[in-house]
PDB file of C-alpha atoms in Angstrom:
ATOM      1  CA  THR A   9     156.547 -51.048  60.104  1.00  0.00           C
ATOM      2  CA  ILE A  10     159.646 -52.640  58.637  1.00  0.00           C
ATOM      3  CA  SER A  11     161.896 -49.649  59.289  1.00  0.00           C
ATOM      4  CA  GLU A  12     160.999 -49.202  62.957  1.00  0.00           C
ATOM      5  CA  LYS A  13     162.915 -52.378  63.811  1.00  0.00           C
ATOM      6  CA  MET A  14     165.994 -51.572  61.733  1.00  0.00           C
ATOM      7  CA  GLU A  15     169.170 -49.579  62.177  1.00  0.00           C
ATOM      8  CA  ALA A  16     169.601 -46.777  59.634  1.00  0.00           C
ATOM      9  CA  SER A  17     172.430 -48.594  57.820  1.00  0.00           C
ATOM     10  CA  ALA A  18     170.364 -51.793  57.440  1.00  0.00           C
ATOM     11  CA  LEU A  19     167.364 -49.759  56.287  1.00  0.00           C
ATOM     12  CA  THR A  20     169.516 -48.011  53.694  1.00  0.00           C
ATOM     13  CA  ALA A  21     170.732 -51.357  52.366  1.00  0.00           C
ATOM     14  CA  LEU A  22     167.153 -52.662  52.194  1.00  0.00           C
ATOM     15  CA  LEU A  23     165.942 -49.544  50.381  1.00  0.00           C
ATOM     16  CA  ASN A  24     168.766 -49.873  47.869  1.00  0.00           C
ATOM     17  CA  ASP A  25     167.929 -53.568  47.359  1.00  0.00           C
ATOM     18  CA  PHE A  26     164.299 -52.579  46.764  1.00  0.00           C
ATOM     19  CA  LEU A  27     164.761 -49.446  44.666  1.00  0.00           C
ATOM     20  CA  THR A  28     167.325 -50.994  42.324  1.00  0.00           C
ATOM     21  CA  PRO A  29     165.046 -53.597  40.661  1.00  0.00           C
ATOM     22  CA  MET A  30     162.103 -51.188  40.704  1.00  0.00           C
ATOM     23  CA  THR A  31     164.221 -48.586  38.918  1.00  0.00           C
ATOM     24  CA  GLU A  32     165.468 -51.182  36.450  1.00  0.00           C
ATOM     25  CA  ALA A  33     161.861 -52.094  35.609  1.00  0.00           C
ATOM     26  CA  VAL A  34     161.023 -48.457  34.844  1.00  0.00           C
ATOM     27  CA  LEU A  35     164.150 -47.892  32.763  1.00  0.00           C
ATOM     28  CA  LYS A  36     163.757 -51.205  30.900  1.00  0.00           C
ATOM     29  CA  HIS A  37     160.404 -49.919  29.659  1.00  0.00           C
ATOM     30  CA  ASP A  38     161.675 -46.464  28.659  1.00  0.00           C
ATOM     31  CA  GLY A  39     160.416 -44.608  31.708  1.00  0.00           C
ATOM     32  CA  THR A  40     162.104 -41.563  33.202  1.00  0.00           C
ATOM     33  CA  ILE A  41     162.790 -41.525  36.925  1.00  0.00           C
ATOM     34  CA  ASP A  42     161.675 -38.149  38.234  1.00  0.00           C
ATOM     35  CA  LYS A  43     162.693 -38.636  41.859  1.00  0.00           C
ATOM     36  CA  TYR A  44     162.852 -40.941  44.835  1.00  0.00           C
ATOM     37  CA  ILE A  45     160.640 -39.934  47.728  1.00  0.00           C
ATOM     38  CA  GLY A  46     161.686 -42.123  50.638  1.00  0.00           C
ATOM     39  CA  ASP A  47     160.757 -45.616  49.515  1.00  0.00           C
ATOM     40  CA  SER A  48     158.720 -44.343  46.549  1.00  0.00           C
ATOM     41  CA  ILE A  49     159.640 -43.770  42.941  1.00  0.00           C
ATOM     42  CA  MET A  50     158.048 -41.067  40.837  1.00  0.00           C
ATOM     43  CA  ALA A  51     158.429 -41.878  37.156  1.00  0.00           C
ATOM     44  CA  PHE A  52     156.897 -40.788  33.871  1.00  0.00           C
ATOM     45  CA  TRP A  53     156.844 -41.783  30.227  1.00  0.00           C
ATOM     46  CA  ASN A  54     156.676 -39.881  26.934  1.00  0.00           C
ATOM     47  CA  ALA A  55     159.439 -37.404  27.793  1.00  0.00           C
ATOM     48  CA  PRO A  56     162.082 -36.358  27.048  1.00  0.00           C
ATOM     49  CA  LEU A  57     161.498 -38.475  23.927  1.00  0.00           C
ATOM     50  CA  ASP A  58     158.073 -38.988  22.404  1.00  0.00           C
ATOM     51  CA  ALA A  59     156.669 -42.473  23.083  1.00  0.00           C
ATOM     52  CA  PRO A  60     153.253 -42.946  21.454  1.00  0.00           C
ATOM     53  CA  ASP A  61     152.782 -46.215  23.391  1.00  0.00           C
ATOM     54  CA  HIS A  62     153.714 -44.638  26.750  1.00  0.00           C
ATOM     55  CA  ALA A  63     150.720 -46.105  28.601  1.00  0.00           C
ATOM     56  CA  VAL A  64     151.584 -49.609  27.383  1.00  0.00           C
ATOM     57  CA  LEU A  65     155.199 -49.122  28.456  1.00  0.00           C
ATOM     58  CA  ALA A  66     154.091 -47.916  31.896  1.00  0.00           C
ATOM     59  CA  CYS A  67     151.792 -50.922  32.303  1.00  0.00           C
ATOM     60  CA  ARG A  68     154.593 -53.291  31.328  1.00  0.00           C
ATOM     61  CA  ALA A  69     156.893 -51.608  33.827  1.00  0.00           C
ATOM     62  CA  THR A  70     154.375 -52.054  36.638  1.00  0.00           C
ATOM     63  CA  LEU A  71     154.011 -55.754  35.866  1.00  0.00           C
ATOM     64  CA  GLU A  72     157.807 -56.093  35.871  1.00  0.00           C
ATOM     65  CA  MET A  73     157.965 -54.246  39.194  1.00  0.00           C
ATOM     66  CA  ARG A  74     155.447 -56.669  40.679  1.00  0.00           C
ATOM     67  CA  ARG A  75     157.480 -59.630  39.401  1.00  0.00           C
ATOM     68  CA  GLN A  76     160.752 -58.204  40.724  1.00  0.00           C
ATOM     69  CA  LEU A  77     159.170 -57.522  44.109  1.00  0.00           C
ATOM     70  CA  SER A  78     158.074 -61.147  44.337  1.00  0.00           C
ATOM     71  CA  LEU A  79     161.650 -62.274  43.671  1.00  0.00           C
ATOM     72  CA  LEU A  80     163.043 -59.815  46.211  1.00  0.00           C
ATOM     73  CA  ASN A  81     160.558 -60.912  48.887  1.00  0.00           C
ATOM     74  CA  ALA A  82     161.453 -64.574  48.282  1.00  0.00           C
ATOM     75  CA  HIS A  83     165.146 -63.715  48.674  1.00  0.00           C
ATOM     76  CA  LEU A  84     164.509 -61.716  51.850  1.00  0.00           C
ATOM     77  CA  ALA A  85     162.349 -64.518  53.285  1.00  0.00           C
ATOM     78  CA  ALA A  86     165.142 -67.032  52.695  1.00  0.00           C
ATOM     79  CA  GLN A  87     167.676 -64.703  54.356  1.00  0.00           C
ATOM     80  CA  ALA A  88     165.379 -64.210  57.362  1.00  0.00           C
ATOM     81  CA  ALA A  89     164.753 -67.944  57.714  1.00  0.00           C
ATOM     82  CA  LYS A  90     168.483 -68.646  57.582  1.00  0.00           C
ATOM     83  CA  ALA A  91     169.067 -66.065  60.332  1.00  0.00           C
ATOM     84  CA  GLY A  92     166.098 -67.316  62.389  1.00  0.00           C
ATOM     85  CA  GLU A  93     164.349 -63.960  62.035  1.00  0.00           C
ATOM     86  CA  GLU A  94     160.820 -62.934  61.155  1.00  0.00           C
ATOM     87  CA  HIS A  95     160.267 -61.894  57.543  1.00  0.00           C
ATOM     88  CA  ARG A  96     157.959 -58.988  56.823  1.00  0.00           C
ATOM     89  CA  PRO A  97     157.346 -58.830  53.088  1.00  0.00           C
ATOM     90  CA  ILE A  98     157.711 -55.541  51.289  1.00  0.00           C
ATOM     91  CA  MET A  99     154.361 -54.462  49.896  1.00  0.00           C
ATOM     92  CA  ILE A 100     153.858 -51.708  47.353  1.00  0.00           C
ATOM     93  CA  GLY A 101     151.136 -49.740  45.658  1.00  0.00           C
ATOM     94  CA  ILE A 102     151.454 -48.419  42.124  1.00  0.00           C
ATOM     95  CA  GLY A 103     149.236 -45.700  40.678  1.00  0.00           C
ATOM     96  CA  LEU A 104     149.184 -45.036  36.939  1.00  0.00           C
ATOM     97  CA  ASN A 105     147.450 -42.221  35.162  1.00  0.00           C
ATOM     98  CA  SER A 106     147.792 -40.768  31.695  1.00  0.00           C
ATOM     99  CA  GLY A 107     147.131 -37.358  30.236  1.00  0.00           C
ATOM    100  CA  PRO A 108     148.676 -33.993  29.479  1.00  0.00           C
ATOM    101  CA  ALA A 109     151.298 -32.639  31.868  1.00  0.00           C
ATOM    102  CA  MET A 110     154.116 -30.103  31.876  1.00  0.00           C
ATOM    103  CA  VAL A 111     157.620 -31.590  31.688  1.00  0.00           C
ATOM    104  CA  GLY A 112     160.829 -29.606  31.978  1.00  0.00           C
ATOM    105  CA  ASN A 113     163.258 -27.868  34.259  1.00  0.00           C
ATOM    106  CA  MET A 114     161.424 -26.500  37.278  1.00  0.00           C
ATOM    107  CA  GLY A 115     162.325 -25.102  40.641  1.00  0.00           C
ATOM    108  CA  ALA A 116     164.129 -22.047  41.895  1.00  0.00           C
ATOM    109  CA  ARG A 117     166.605 -19.871  40.046  1.00  0.00           C
ATOM    110  CA  GLN A 118     169.325 -21.408  42.226  1.00  0.00           C
ATOM    111  CA  ARG A 119     168.367 -25.041  41.571  1.00  0.00           C
ATOM    112  CA  LEU A 120     166.288 -26.666  38.872  1.00  0.00           C
ATOM    113  CA  ASN A 121     165.062 -30.235  38.522  1.00  0.00           C
ATOM    114  CA  TYR A 122     163.797 -31.946  35.387  1.00  0.00           C
ATOM    115  CA  SER A 123     160.313 -32.936  36.509  1.00  0.00           C
ATOM    116  CA  VAL A 124     156.672 -33.292  35.572  1.00  0.00           C
ATOM    117  CA  ILE A 125     153.676 -31.465  37.054  1.00  0.00           C
ATOM    118  CA  GLY A 126     149.977 -31.161  36.429  1.00  0.00           C
ATOM    119  CA  ASP A 127     146.582 -32.436  37.443  1.00  0.00           C
ATOM    120  CA  ASN A 128     147.156 -35.815  35.782  1.00  0.00           C
ATOM    121  CA  VAL A 129     150.396 -36.268  37.708  1.00  0.00           C
ATOM    122  CA  ASN A 130     148.634 -35.409  40.950  1.00  0.00           C
ATOM    123  CA  LEU A 131     145.887 -37.906  40.147  1.00  0.00           C
ATOM    124  CA  ALA A 132     148.475 -40.673  39.618  1.00  0.00           C
ATOM    125  CA  SER A 133     149.813 -39.964  43.105  1.00  0.00           C
ATOM    126  CA  ARG A 134     146.311 -40.029  44.575  1.00  0.00           C
ATOM    127  CA  ILE A 135     145.559 -43.316  42.798  1.00  0.00           C
ATOM    128  CA  GLU A 136     148.695 -44.835  44.329  1.00  0.00           C
ATOM    129  CA  GLY A 137     147.570 -43.528  47.696  1.00  0.00           C
ATOM    130  CA  VAL A 138     144.275 -45.446  47.620  1.00  0.00           C
ATOM    131  CA  SER A 139     145.780 -48.710  46.344  1.00  0.00           C
ATOM    132  CA  LYS A 140     146.512 -49.946  49.871  1.00  0.00           C
ATOM    133  CA  GLY A 141     142.888 -49.485  50.912  1.00  0.00           C
ATOM    134  CA  PHE A 142     141.844 -51.822  48.115  1.00  0.00           C
ATOM    135  CA  GLY A 143     144.627 -54.286  48.905  1.00  0.00           C
ATOM    136  CA  LEU A 144     145.913 -53.942  45.336  1.00  0.00           C
ATOM    137  CA  VAL A 145     149.429 -53.544  43.983  1.00  0.00           C
ATOM    138  CA  ILE A 146     148.396 -51.756  40.783  1.00  0.00           C
ATOM    139  CA  LEU A 147     145.594 -49.260  40.195  1.00  0.00           C
ATOM    140  CA  ILE A 148     145.160 -47.332  36.958  1.00  0.00           C
ATOM    141  CA  GLY A 149     143.065 -44.382  35.905  1.00  0.00           C
ATOM    142  CA  GLU A 150     140.536 -44.231  33.087  1.00  0.00           C
ATOM    143  CA  GLN A 151     142.880 -42.538  30.594  1.00  0.00           C
ATOM    144  CA  THR A 152     145.555 -45.206  31.080  1.00  0.00           C
ATOM    145  CA  ARG A 153     142.938 -47.918  30.678  1.00  0.00           C
ATOM    146  CA  GLN A 154     141.785 -46.390  27.395  1.00  0.00           C
ATOM    147  CA  ALA A 155     145.362 -45.973  26.145  1.00  0.00           C
ATOM    148  CA  ALA A 156     146.371 -49.564  27.004  1.00  0.00           C
ATOM    149  CA  PRO A 157     143.266 -51.701  26.421  1.00  0.00           C
ATOM    150  CA  GLU A 158     145.244 -54.893  25.777  1.00  0.00           C
ATOM    151  CA  PHE A 159     145.964 -55.361  29.491  1.00  0.00           C
ATOM    152  CA  ALA A 160     143.518 -57.186  31.717  1.00  0.00           C
ATOM    153  CA  ALA A 161     141.798 -54.758  34.071  1.00  0.00           C
ATOM    154  CA  ILE A 162     138.915 -55.016  36.481  1.00  0.00           C
ATOM    155  CA  PRO A 163     136.782 -51.917  37.079  1.00  0.00           C
ATOM    156  CA  ILE A 164     136.942 -50.811  40.708  1.00  0.00           C
ATOM    157  CA  GLY A 165     134.480 -47.972  40.314  1.00  0.00           C
ATOM    158  CA  ASP A 166     134.356 -44.213  40.563  1.00  0.00           C
ATOM    159  CA  ILE A 167     136.364 -43.196  43.610  1.00  0.00           C
ATOM    160  CA  PHE A 168     136.735 -39.790  45.207  1.00  0.00           C
ATOM    161  CA  VAL A 169     140.403 -39.060  45.819  1.00  0.00           C
ATOM    162  CA  LYS A 170     141.956 -36.227  47.785  1.00  0.00           C
ATOM    163  CA  GLY A 171     142.155 -32.966  45.873  1.00  0.00           C
ATOM    164  CA  LYS A 172     139.561 -33.858  43.229  1.00  0.00           C
ATOM    165  CA  THR A 173     135.989 -32.608  43.098  1.00  0.00           C
ATOM    166  CA  VAL A 174     134.828 -35.346  40.726  1.00  0.00           C
ATOM    167  CA  PRO A 175     135.416 -39.059  41.223  1.00  0.00           C
ATOM    168  CA  ALA A 176     138.128 -40.885  39.298  1.00  0.00           C
ATOM    169  CA  ARG A 177     137.244 -44.099  37.495  1.00  0.00           C
ATOM    170  CA  LEU A 178     139.784 -46.707  38.603  1.00  0.00           C
ATOM    171  CA  TYR A 179     140.732 -50.157  37.370  1.00  0.00           C
TER     172      TYR A 179
END
């Protein structure tokens, strides 16, 4: 919705303004950026270096991302008001899930990327995908909840997500 009213150069500047603090939040909490997918960031913890508290670090990063987004939206609202333009706040959804995955160099013989794959990675993506329907910024899976119990979390319920035959318990 935001991009349909913007020139490509202005959209690029906005994406950079958005992705920079989001990336900083991940890196500040020892996450690894896997890739950018349009306006999305795929990140993971616990590789390449072992991080026993990876779920806690991921939760802290998501809270920092939410805080940084609030600051960015306030800045963008002030800029829009000054220019006499309408401000459409940037809204995000974050999906966290924990569990075993394969991390390493993957791809074709001609080009490899350091990445992460597996059912738990796919579930994190699916969790992010349903966050908008709940009107929530952050949704986490059961394994993340168990690995980071010190964070406040409200049970959402058992939700069927695309690609899964059993429901995922979300918070």
